[in-house]
Tab-separated table of C-alpha atoms and ligand atoms in Angstrom:
chain	number	residue	atom	x	y	z
A	29	UNK	CA	-13.341	27.765	-0.709
A	30	UNK	CA	-16.824	28.414	1.724
A	31	UNK	CA	-17.567	26.619	3.597
A	32	UNK	CA	-15.794	23.405	5.675
A	33	UNK	CA	-11.613	23.099	4.854
A	34	UNK	CA	-10.600	19.073	4.106
A	35	UNK	CA	-7.374	18.538	5.048
A	36	UNK	CA	-7.483	14.125	4.312
A	37	UNK	CA	-3.066	13.823	5.120
A	38	UNK	CA	-2.610	11.782	7.139
A	39	UNK	CA	-1.630	14.476	9.635
A	40	UNK	CA	-1.608	17.369	11.037
A	41	UNK	CA	-5.265	16.697	11.346
A	42	UNK	CA	-8.136	19.447	11.299
A	43	UNK	CA	-7.877	20.912	14.254
A	44	UNK	CA	-11.390	21.449	16.912
A	45	UNK	CA	-12.805	24.672	16.885
A	46	UNK	CA	-13.167	24.224	20.766
A	47	UNK	CA	-9.023	23.361	20.800
A	48	UNK	CA	-8.938	26.787	18.740
A	49	UNK	CA	-10.299	28.834	21.654
A	50	UNK	CA	-8.728	26.878	23.708
A	51	UNK	CA	-5.113	27.534	22.202
A	52	UNK	CA	-6.135	30.948	21.963
A	53	UNK	CA	-6.649	32.638	25.580
A	54	UNK	CA	-4.452	35.311	26.840
A	55	UNK	CA	-0.885	32.845	27.630
A	56	UNK	CA	0.402	32.711	31.637
A	57	UNK	CA	3.609	32.807	33.161
A	58	UNK	CA	4.808	29.476	32.240
A	59	UNK	CA	6.170	29.470	36.197
A	60	UNK	CA	3.110	30.199	38.152
A	61	UNK	CA	0.485	28.722	39.960
A	62	UNK	CA	-1.517	28.398	37.569
A	63	UNK	CA	0.617	26.721	34.420
A	64	UNK	CA	1.309	23.926	37.987
A	65	UNK	CA	-2.397	21.975	37.556
A	66	UNK	CA	-1.958	23.278	33.286
A	67	UNK	CA	1.389	21.062	33.483
A	68	UNK	CA	0.094	18.633	35.861
A	69	UNK	CA	-3.185	18.216	34.019
A	70	UNK	CA	-2.241	17.620	30.537
A	71	UNK	CA	0.103	15.083	32.504
A	72	UNK	CA	-2.586	12.772	34.171
A	73	UNK	CA	-4.664	13.404	30.901
A	74	UNK	CA	-1.796	11.491	28.541
A	75	UNK	CA	-1.579	8.603	31.063
A	76	UNK	CA	-4.894	7.679	30.335
A	77	UNK	CA	-3.984	7.760	25.879
A	78	UNK	CA	-1.449	6.225	26.803
A	79	UNK	CA	-3.447	3.754	29.161
A	80	UNK	CA	-0.299	3.994	31.567
A	81	UNK	CA	-0.288	3.853	35.787
A	82	UNK	CA	3.421	2.824	35.542
A	83	UNK	CA	5.200	4.588	32.758
A	84	UNK	CA	6.081	8.820	32.556
A	85	UNK	CA	4.794	10.862	30.536
A	86	UNK	CA	7.451	14.053	28.802
A	87	UNK	CA	5.754	16.833	26.535
A	88	UNK	CA	8.743	18.475	24.387
A	89	UNK	CA	8.403	21.438	22.573
A	90	UNK	CA	9.451	19.857	18.879
A	91	UNK	CA	7.767	17.241	16.454
A	92	UNK	CA	7.136	13.299	16.381
A	93	UNK	CA	11.377	13.605	14.133
A	94	UNK	CA	11.797	14.882	17.229
A	95	UNK	CA	10.139	11.999	19.406
A	96	UNK	CA	12.964	10.177	17.861
A	97	UNK	CA	16.042	11.401	17.960
A	98	UNK	CA	15.254	12.159	22.093
A	99	UNK	CA	14.264	8.432	22.549
A	100	UNK	CA	17.178	7.625	20.734
A	101	UNK	CA	19.861	9.963	23.562
A	102	UNK	CA	18.257	8.594	25.924
A	103	UNK	CA	18.286	5.085	26.091
A	104	UNK	CA	21.379	4.682	24.416
A	105	UNK	CA	24.540	4.851	23.395
A	106	UNK	CA	27.100	4.968	20.703
A	107	UNK	CA	28.342	1.159	19.779
A	108	UNK	CA	25.053	-0.492	21.134
A	109	UNK	CA	22.841	-2.419	18.634
A	110	UNK	CA	19.339	-2.467	18.003
A	111	UNK	CA	16.939	-3.967	15.743
A	112	UNK	CA	15.260	-2.214	14.053
A	113	UNK	CA	12.157	-2.950	12.490
A	114	UNK	CA	12.119	-1.060	9.038
A	115	UNK	CA	8.475	-1.238	7.051
A	116	UNK	CA	7.858	2.200	5.078
A	117	UNK	CA	9.279	5.470	5.389
A	118	UNK	CA	8.749	6.021	8.851
A	119	UNK	CA	10.540	3.721	10.231
A	120	UNK	CA	13.038	3.594	7.749
A	121	UNK	CA	14.274	7.345	9.213
A	122	UNK	CA	12.908	5.781	13.033
A	123	UNK	CA	16.728	3.698	12.687
A	124	UNK	CA	18.464	6.360	10.354
A	125	UNK	CA	17.969	8.672	13.739
A	126	UNK	CA	19.731	6.333	15.701
A	127	UNK	CA	22.276	5.378	12.821
A	128	UNK	CA	23.079	9.520	12.472
A	129	UNK	CA	23.366	8.764	16.708
A	130	UNK	CA	26.224	6.147	16.673
A	131	UNK	CA	24.068	2.870	17.260
A	132	UNK	CA	24.719	-0.237	15.244
A	133	UNK	CA	21.245	-0.531	13.694
A	134	UNK	CA	20.454	-4.613	12.166
A	135	UNK	CA	17.492	-3.808	9.735
A	136	UNK	CA	14.253	-6.196	9.774
A	137	UNK	CA	13.535	-4.905	6.206
A	138	UNK	CA	10.475	-5.483	6.157
A	139	UNK	CA	8.182	-5.677	2.051
A	140	UNK	CA	6.708	-2.035	2.220
A	141	UNK	CA	2.757	-3.120	2.002
A	142	UNK	CA	3.598	-6.049	5.344
A	143	UNK	CA	3.258	-4.860	9.062
A	144	UNK	CA	6.382	-6.295	10.898
A	145	UNK	CA	6.073	-10.245	11.986
A	146	UNK	CA	6.296	-11.274	15.266
A	147	UNK	CA	8.010	-14.008	14.803
A	148	UNK	CA	10.996	-12.655	12.823
A	149	UNK	CA	11.582	-10.660	15.855
A	150	UNK	CA	11.326	-13.885	18.154
A	151	UNK	CA	13.827	-15.424	15.763
A	152	UNK	CA	16.151	-12.678	15.758
A	153	UNK	CA	16.397	-11.705	19.336
A	154	UNK	CA	16.312	-15.762	20.631
A	155	UNK	CA	20.223	-15.673	18.288
A	156	UNK	CA	21.407	-12.961	20.182
A	157	UNK	CA	23.187	-15.594	22.781
A	158	UNK	CA	24.959	-12.455	23.905
A	159	UNK	CA	22.623	-10.453	24.756
A	160	UNK	CA	24.016	-7.296	22.540
A	161	UNK	CA	20.834	-6.557	20.552
A	162	UNK	CA	19.616	-3.131	22.978
A	163	UNK	CA	16.362	-2.305	21.777
A	164	UNK	CA	14.013	-3.165	19.045
A	165	UNK	CA	12.608	-0.053	17.053
A	166	UNK	CA	8.955	-0.398	16.027
A	167	UNK	CA	6.361	1.988	14.340
A	168	UNK	CA	2.585	0.890	15.416
A	169	UNK	CA	1.059	2.616	12.392
A	170	UNK	CA	3.308	3.598	9.543
A	171	UNK	CA	1.731	6.388	8.067
A	172	UNK	CA	3.312	6.017	4.360
A	173	UNK	CA	1.477	3.081	3.486
A	174	UNK	CA	-1.368	2.542	5.937
A	175	UNK	CA	-0.471	0.116	8.143
A	176	UNK	CA	-1.097	-1.036	11.820
A	177	UNK	CA	2.294	-3.811	12.953
A	178	UNK	CA	0.407	-5.956	16.234
A	179	UNK	CA	2.553	-4.266	19.556
A	180	UNK	CA	1.078	-6.717	21.352
A	181	UNK	CA	2.093	-9.781	18.909
A	182	UNK	CA	5.365	-8.560	18.435
A	183	UNK	CA	6.144	-7.644	22.738
A	184	UNK	CA	4.451	-11.495	23.331
A	185	UNK	CA	7.296	-12.231	21.012
A	186	UNK	CA	10.026	-11.218	23.238
A	187	UNK	CA	8.662	-11.893	25.972
A	188	UNK	CA	9.115	-15.810	24.232
A	189	UNK	CA	12.528	-14.526	23.935
A	190	UNK	CA	13.392	-13.727	26.740
A	191	UNK	CA	15.105	-10.816	25.562
A	192	UNK	CA	15.886	-7.812	27.624
A	193	UNK	CA	15.395	-5.250	24.785
A	194	UNK	CA	13.537	-2.357	25.499
A	195	UNK	CA	10.925	-2.239	23.223
A	196	UNK	CA	10.256	1.623	21.531
A	197	UNK	CA	7.441	1.868	19.878
A	198	UNK	CA	6.817	4.573	17.572
A	199	UNK	CA	2.848	5.833	17.970
A	200	UNK	CA	3.440	9.179	16.760
A	201	UNK	CA	0.308	8.084	13.762
A	202	UNK	CA	-1.864	5.944	16.207
A	203	UNK	CA	-2.115	6.958	19.341
A	204	UNK	CA	-5.761	8.224	19.736
A	205	UNK	CA	-6.383	6.590	16.803
A	206	UNK	CA	-6.119	2.482	17.900
A	207	UNK	CA	-5.286	1.175	20.968
A	208	UNK	CA	-2.185	1.424	22.429
A	209	UNK	CA	-2.276	-0.331	25.884
A	210	UNK	CA	1.120	0.670	27.122
A	211	UNK	CA	1.933	-0.444	30.379
A	212	UNK	CA	0.286	-3.981	29.152
A	213	UNK	CA	2.184	-3.832	26.538
A	214	UNK	CA	5.560	-3.514	28.675
A	215	UNK	CA	6.492	-0.910	26.133
A	216	UNK	CA	9.486	1.108	27.672
A	217	UNK	CA	9.545	4.478	24.765
A	218	UNK	CA	5.867	5.302	23.520
A	219	UNK	CA	7.068	8.547	21.323
A	220	UNK	CA	3.996	10.501	19.714
A	221	UNK	CA	3.271	14.607	18.397
A	222	UNK	CA	0.490	15.645	18.728
A	223	UNK	CA	-0.546	16.840	14.582
A	224	UNK	CA	-2.523	12.786	14.521
A	225	UNK	CA	-4.977	12.349	17.134
A	226	UNK	CA	-4.825	14.039	19.476
A	227	UNK	CA	-5.984	16.814	16.828
A	228	UNK	CA	-3.942	19.769	17.957
A	229	UNK	CA	-1.123	21.670	15.662
A	230	UNK	CA	2.173	20.127	15.530
A	231	UNK	CA	4.693	21.952	17.815
A	232	UNK	CA	5.057	19.253	21.036
A	233	UNK	CA	7.358	15.384	20.685
A	234	UNK	CA	5.194	12.894	23.764
A	235	UNK	CA	6.858	10.382	25.762
A	236	UNK	CA	5.585	7.668	28.240
A	237	UNK	CA	8.319	6.052	29.491
A	238	UNK	CA	8.895	3.000	31.155
A	239	UNK	CA	11.025	2.684	34.736
A	240	UNK	CA	13.164	0.334	32.575
A	241	UNK	CA	13.455	3.145	30.071
A	242	UNK	CA	13.972	5.430	33.214
A	243	UNK	CA	16.594	3.053	34.487
A	244	UNK	CA	18.736	2.800	30.705
A	245	UNK	CA	18.587	6.441	30.478
A	246	UNK	CA	20.468	6.046	33.826
A	247	UNK	CA	23.687	4.633	31.819
A	248	UNK	CA	22.944	5.752	28.438
A	249	UNK	CA	25.783	7.820	26.896
A	250	UNK	CA	24.179	9.713	24.050
A	251	UNK	CA	25.329	13.199	24.677
A	252	UNK	CA	21.824	14.920	25.043
A	253	UNK	CA	21.278	18.892	26.516
A	254	UNK	CA	17.957	20.073	25.383
A	255	UNK	CA	16.341	16.766	25.375
A	256	UNK	CA	17.005	15.033	28.530
A	257	UNK	CA	14.775	13.762	30.445
A	258	UNK	CA	15.790	13.890	33.725
A	259	UNK	CA	16.400	17.959	33.272
A	260	UNK	CA	12.323	17.703	33.063
A	261	UNK	CA	11.558	14.455	34.758
A	262	UNK	CA	12.962	17.462	38.277
A	263	UNK	CA	11.235	20.799	36.702
A	264	UNK	CA	8.185	19.371	36.259
A	265	UNK	CA	7.814	18.001	39.555
A	266	UNK	CA	7.944	21.144	41.182
A	267	UNK	CA	5.082	22.126	38.770
A	268	UNK	CA	7.344	23.582	35.319
A	269	UNK	CA	10.138	23.004	32.668
A	270	UNK	CA	13.880	23.802	31.906
A	271	UNK	CA	12.604	26.043	29.465
A	272	UNK	CA	9.917	28.126	28.287
A	273	UNK	CA	6.714	25.730	26.585
A	274	UNK	CA	4.260	25.510	24.411
A	275	UNK	CA	2.089	27.260	26.495
A	276	UNK	CA	-0.970	28.033	23.741
A	277	UNK	CA	-0.424	23.631	22.581
A	278	UNK	CA	-0.220	22.661	26.384
A	279	UNK	CA	-3.784	24.583	26.113
A	280	UNK	CA	-5.198	23.560	23.019
A	281	UNK	CA	-3.251	19.864	24.856
A	282	UNK	CA	-6.117	20.419	27.780
A	283	UNK	CA	-8.634	20.527	25.843
A	284	UNK	CA	-8.470	17.513	22.869
A	285	UNK	CA	-7.034	15.662	26.645
A	286	UNK	CA	-10.920	16.809	27.029
A	287	UNK	CA	-13.162	16.374	24.718
A	288	UNK	CA	-11.010	12.298	23.485
A	289	UNK	CA	-12.792	11.724	27.493
A	290	UNK	CA	-15.797	12.859	27.331
A	291	UNK	CA	-16.061	10.369	23.851
A	292	UNK	CA	-14.387	8.091	25.789
A	293	UNK	CA	-11.582	6.682	24.360
A	294	UNK	CA	-12.783	3.011	23.235
A	295	UNK	CA	-15.546	4.744	21.376
A	296	UNK	CA	-12.942	7.028	19.777
A	297	UNK	CA	-11.363	4.286	18.870
A	298	UNK	CA	-14.512	2.720	17.693
A	299	UNK	CA	-15.276	5.994	15.633
A	300	UNK	CA	-12.630	5.008	13.101
A	301	UNK	CA	-13.022	1.762	12.823
A	302	UNK	CA	-15.812	1.990	11.311
A	303	UNK	CA	-14.924	5.562	9.812
A	304	UNK	CA	-12.035	4.075	8.133
A	305	UNK	CA	-14.035	0.913	6.875
A	306	UNK	CA	-17.001	2.561	5.328
A	307	UNK	CA	-12.851	4.230	3.825
A	308	UNK	CA	-11.598	0.789	2.602
A	309	UNK	CA	-15.337	-0.171	1.503
A	310	UNK	CA	-15.724	2.674	-0.614
A	311	UNK	CA	-11.921	1.966	-2.534
A	312	UNK	CA	-13.025	-1.405	-3.697
A	313	UNK	CA	-16.529	-0.976	-5.106
A	314	UNK	CA	-14.387	1.955	-7.277
A	315	UNK	CA	-12.287	-1.236	-8.438
A	316	UNK	CA	-9.072	0.609	-6.249
A	317	UNK	CA	-6.011	-1.121	-4.643
A	318	UNK	CA	-6.141	-1.429	-0.670
A	319	UNK	CA	-1.572	-1.013	-1.179
A	320	UNK	CA	-2.256	-2.738	2.817
A	321	UNK	CA	-1.447	-6.360	2.152
A	322	UNK	CA	-3.382	-7.988	5.492
A	323	UNK	CA	-7.015	-7.284	6.672
A	324	UNK	CA	-5.670	-7.702	10.094
A	325	UNK	CA	-3.482	-5.182	9.420
A	326	UNK	CA	-5.085	-1.865	7.828
A	327	UNK	CA	-4.884	1.307	9.555
A	328	UNK	CA	-7.387	3.247	11.653
A	329	UNK	CA	-5.908	6.404	11.147
A	330	UNK	CA	-5.224	5.853	6.724
A	331	UNK	CA	-6.135	4.035	3.924
A	332	UNK	CA	-3.286	4.215	1.775
A	333	UNK	CA	-4.722	2.905	-2.042
A	334	UNK	CA	-2.321	1.301	-5.500
A	335	UNK	CA	-2.181	4.233	-8.275
A	336	UNK	CA	-3.716	2.488	-11.125
A	337	UNK	CA	-1.314	1.711	-13.822
A	338	UNK	CA	0.294	4.367	-15.414
A	339	UNK	CA	-0.616	6.983	-13.644
A	340	UNK	CA	0.846	8.754	-11.302
A	341	UNK	CA	0.033	9.609	-8.000
A	342	UNK	CA	1.316	12.604	-7.106
A	343	UNK	CA	-0.259	14.781	-10.802
A	344	UNK	CA	-3.736	12.629	-9.222
A	345	UNK	CA	-3.813	14.139	-5.714
A	346	UNK	CA	-2.048	17.581	-7.962
A	347	UNK	CA	-5.862	17.218	-9.195
A	348	UNK	CA	-7.706	16.620	-6.822
A	349	UNK	CA	-6.701	19.913	-4.630
A	350	UNK	CA	-7.340	21.957	-8.510
A	351	UNK	CA	-10.979	20.359	-8.322
A	352	UNK	CA	-12.201	19.861	-5.331
A	353	UNK	CA	-9.957	21.686	-2.890
A	354	UNK	CA	-9.398	18.351	-0.651
A	355	UNK	CA	-5.254	17.509	0.068
A	356	UNK	CA	-4.674	13.959	0.172
A	357	UNK	CA	-1.167	12.333	1.505
A	358	UNK	CA	1.110	11.453	-1.257
A	359	UNK	CA	3.328	8.610	-1.188
A	360	UNK	CA	7.197	9.214	-0.009
A	361	UNK	CA	9.881	7.499	-0.159
A	362	UNK	CA	10.513	4.397	-2.630
A	363	UNK	CA	6.388	4.638	-2.894
A	364	UNK	CA	6.424	7.781	-4.702
A	365	UNK	CA	4.082	8.526	-6.868
A	366	UNK	CA	2.323	5.263	-6.588
A	367	UNK	CA	0.146	5.635	-4.078
A	368	UNK	CA	-2.023	8.205	-2.486
A	369	UNK	CA	-3.175	8.928	1.386
A	370	UNK	CA	-6.919	9.365	2.007
A	371	UNK	CA	-5.821	11.104	6.159
A	372	UNK	CA	-10.115	9.582	8.515
A	373	UNK	CA	-8.513	10.557	11.593
A	374	UNK	CA	-8.653	13.056	14.954
A	375	UNK	CA	-11.620	14.662	14.618
A	376	UNK	CA	-13.958	13.816	11.537
A	377	UNK	CA	-17.689	12.576	11.816
A	378	UNK	CA	-19.213	10.148	9.095
A	379	UNK	CA	-20.886	12.783	6.726
A	380	UNK	CA	-17.497	15.087	6.795
A	381	UNK	CA	-16.356	11.100	5.148
A	382	UNK	CA	-18.687	10.963	3.071
A	383	UNK	CA	-17.935	14.244	1.481
A	384	UNK	CA	-14.911	13.711	1.055
A	385	UNK	CA	-15.520	10.487	-0.748
A	386	UNK	CA	-17.886	12.093	-2.970
A	387	UNK	CA	-14.478	14.645	-4.069
A	388	UNK	CA	-12.203	11.873	-5.171
A	389	UNK	CA	-14.484	10.151	-7.087
A	390	UNK	CA	-14.719	13.612	-8.454
A	391	UNK	CA	-11.680	13.836	-9.063
A	392	UNK	CA	-10.226	9.766	-9.874
A	393	UNK	CA	-13.441	10.627	-12.526
A	394	UNK	CA	-12.241	13.383	-13.860
A	395	UNK	CA	-8.279	12.574	-13.911
A	396	UNK	CA	-9.775	9.519	-16.645
A	397	UNK	CA	-9.614	6.625	-14.162
A	398	UNK	CA	-12.478	4.448	-15.309
A	399	UNK	CA	-14.353	4.130	-12.209
A	400	UNK	CA	-18.388	4.609	-11.256
A	401	UNK	CA	-19.520	7.316	-10.687
A	402	UNK	CA	-21.167	6.743	-6.958
A	403	UNK	CA	-20.472	3.375	-6.360
A	404	UNK	CA	-17.834	4.052	-3.729
A	405	UNK	CA	-20.480	7.135	-1.380
A	406	UNK	CA	-23.121	4.201	-1.606
A	407	UNK	CA	-20.723	1.289	-0.224
A	408	UNK	CA	-19.520	3.601	1.810
A	409	UNK	CA	-23.214	4.779	2.979
A	410	UNK	CA	-24.686	1.197	3.166
A	411	UNK	CA	-21.923	0.572	5.231
A	412	UNK	CA	-22.559	2.922	7.819
A	413	UNK	CA	-26.103	2.524	8.202
A	414	UNK	CA	-26.107	-1.507	8.537
A	415	UNK	CA	-23.640	-0.154	11.124
A	416	UNK	CA	-25.259	3.338	12.692
A	417	UNK	CA	-26.128	1.676	15.577
A	418	UNK	CA	-22.611	0.295	16.534
A	419	UNK	CA	-21.832	4.020	16.486
A	420	UNK	CA	-20.420	4.363	20.356
A	421	UNK	CA	-21.161	0.697	21.607
A	422	UNK	CA	-20.077	1.747	25.174
B	26	PLP	N1	7.004	8.724	13.237
B	26	PLP	C1	5.130	8.872	12.131
B	26	PLP	C2	4.200	7.090	12.367
B	26	PLP	C3	4.598	9.577	11.282
B	26	PLP	O1	3.814	9.587	10.521
B	26	PLP	C4	5.448	11.139	11.443
B	26	PLP	C5	5.284	12.073	10.399
B	26	PLP	O2	3.741	11.893	9.627
B	26	PLP	C6	6.835	10.813	12.079
B	26	PLP	C7	7.420	10.294	12.225
B	26	PLP	C8	7.568	12.725	12.119
B	26	PLP	O3	6.367	13.777	12.917
B	26	PLP	P1	7.357	14.605	12.562
B	26	PLP	O4	6.647	15.019	11.269
B	26	PLP	O5	5.899	15.194	13.429
B	26	PLP	O6	7.888	15.473	12.617
């Protein structure tokens, strides 16, 4: 198709031109001085995105799934007990990664569409008199349902229980889209991948780790080699990595960090929140139902929409792709076929979002969903106009 491509799955997001250009420069020696400068630059830029001064940042070739494994094997030992909060497909897989490494995962099951209830974590930790629970596993934005859990509240709950468990957070689809305060919320690990809010192609696992997590690392007995934090921190101190790094992705990361810094992190969050709200208003004006239950937990990254009763969401997504060349996210795991997801993350502006909403309206109408054509667009346009003076508040 001619014109701009759309990719409205909730990650990978479209890679901006500036990042593509940065990645296409000639490779450099990954053991040379130019590389050392690049490594230091991206590490310190990432610290700003994680909002950490205290934490250390580690980069690996890999993906979010690799980052789960990296987090588990570096902080825990086989047989350790953890509390795994499960409110969707990705939190389920995070917990299963721990189980695969011999960790005893007690699952706190939460209805899909709801956020992780901080008070239930507090209650469980208070009951753990023997302090057997070594860590709490939680996903900030559950990409399968479009729900963002409140990490600040979860931290407060853990403090209220005066429990020493590590707080291990998956921020794969929230970093660079929603506020994430590594130091202030006393996270021990925040793990992510670059293909969402960081606007890069997939191919890396990125982690911020606290001093407490590094201390746990010293006694953690899960076998590890490639994922071992200590080797990476030692090599990083000399400006390189213990293996051949993903140099081209690091060029891209350096550029995307510059873009985020130029826009200003708070403005980036605000842009995401505003586009997300415009999208939700459009969906409601189309008489469709948002999948997340609680408005306080709506995600900035994506909107998950319940497919009208009796219709198959996967078939609708296939239809949309065929009709207007617009890829949307399918339902995953338990919600397969029941919902579709619109990604509005990374490098995206108002007119692009309106194009997406127009495509969805056309696709719904021609899929025999009874919607008033143009109603969603009008609702989004109205909201964007009403808030146009608040485009960049800072
Ligand atoms: N965690 C979350 C919240 C995700 O959304 C994803 C992927 O979409 C992952 C983990 C897994 O990441 P990856 O697909 O890069 O392995």
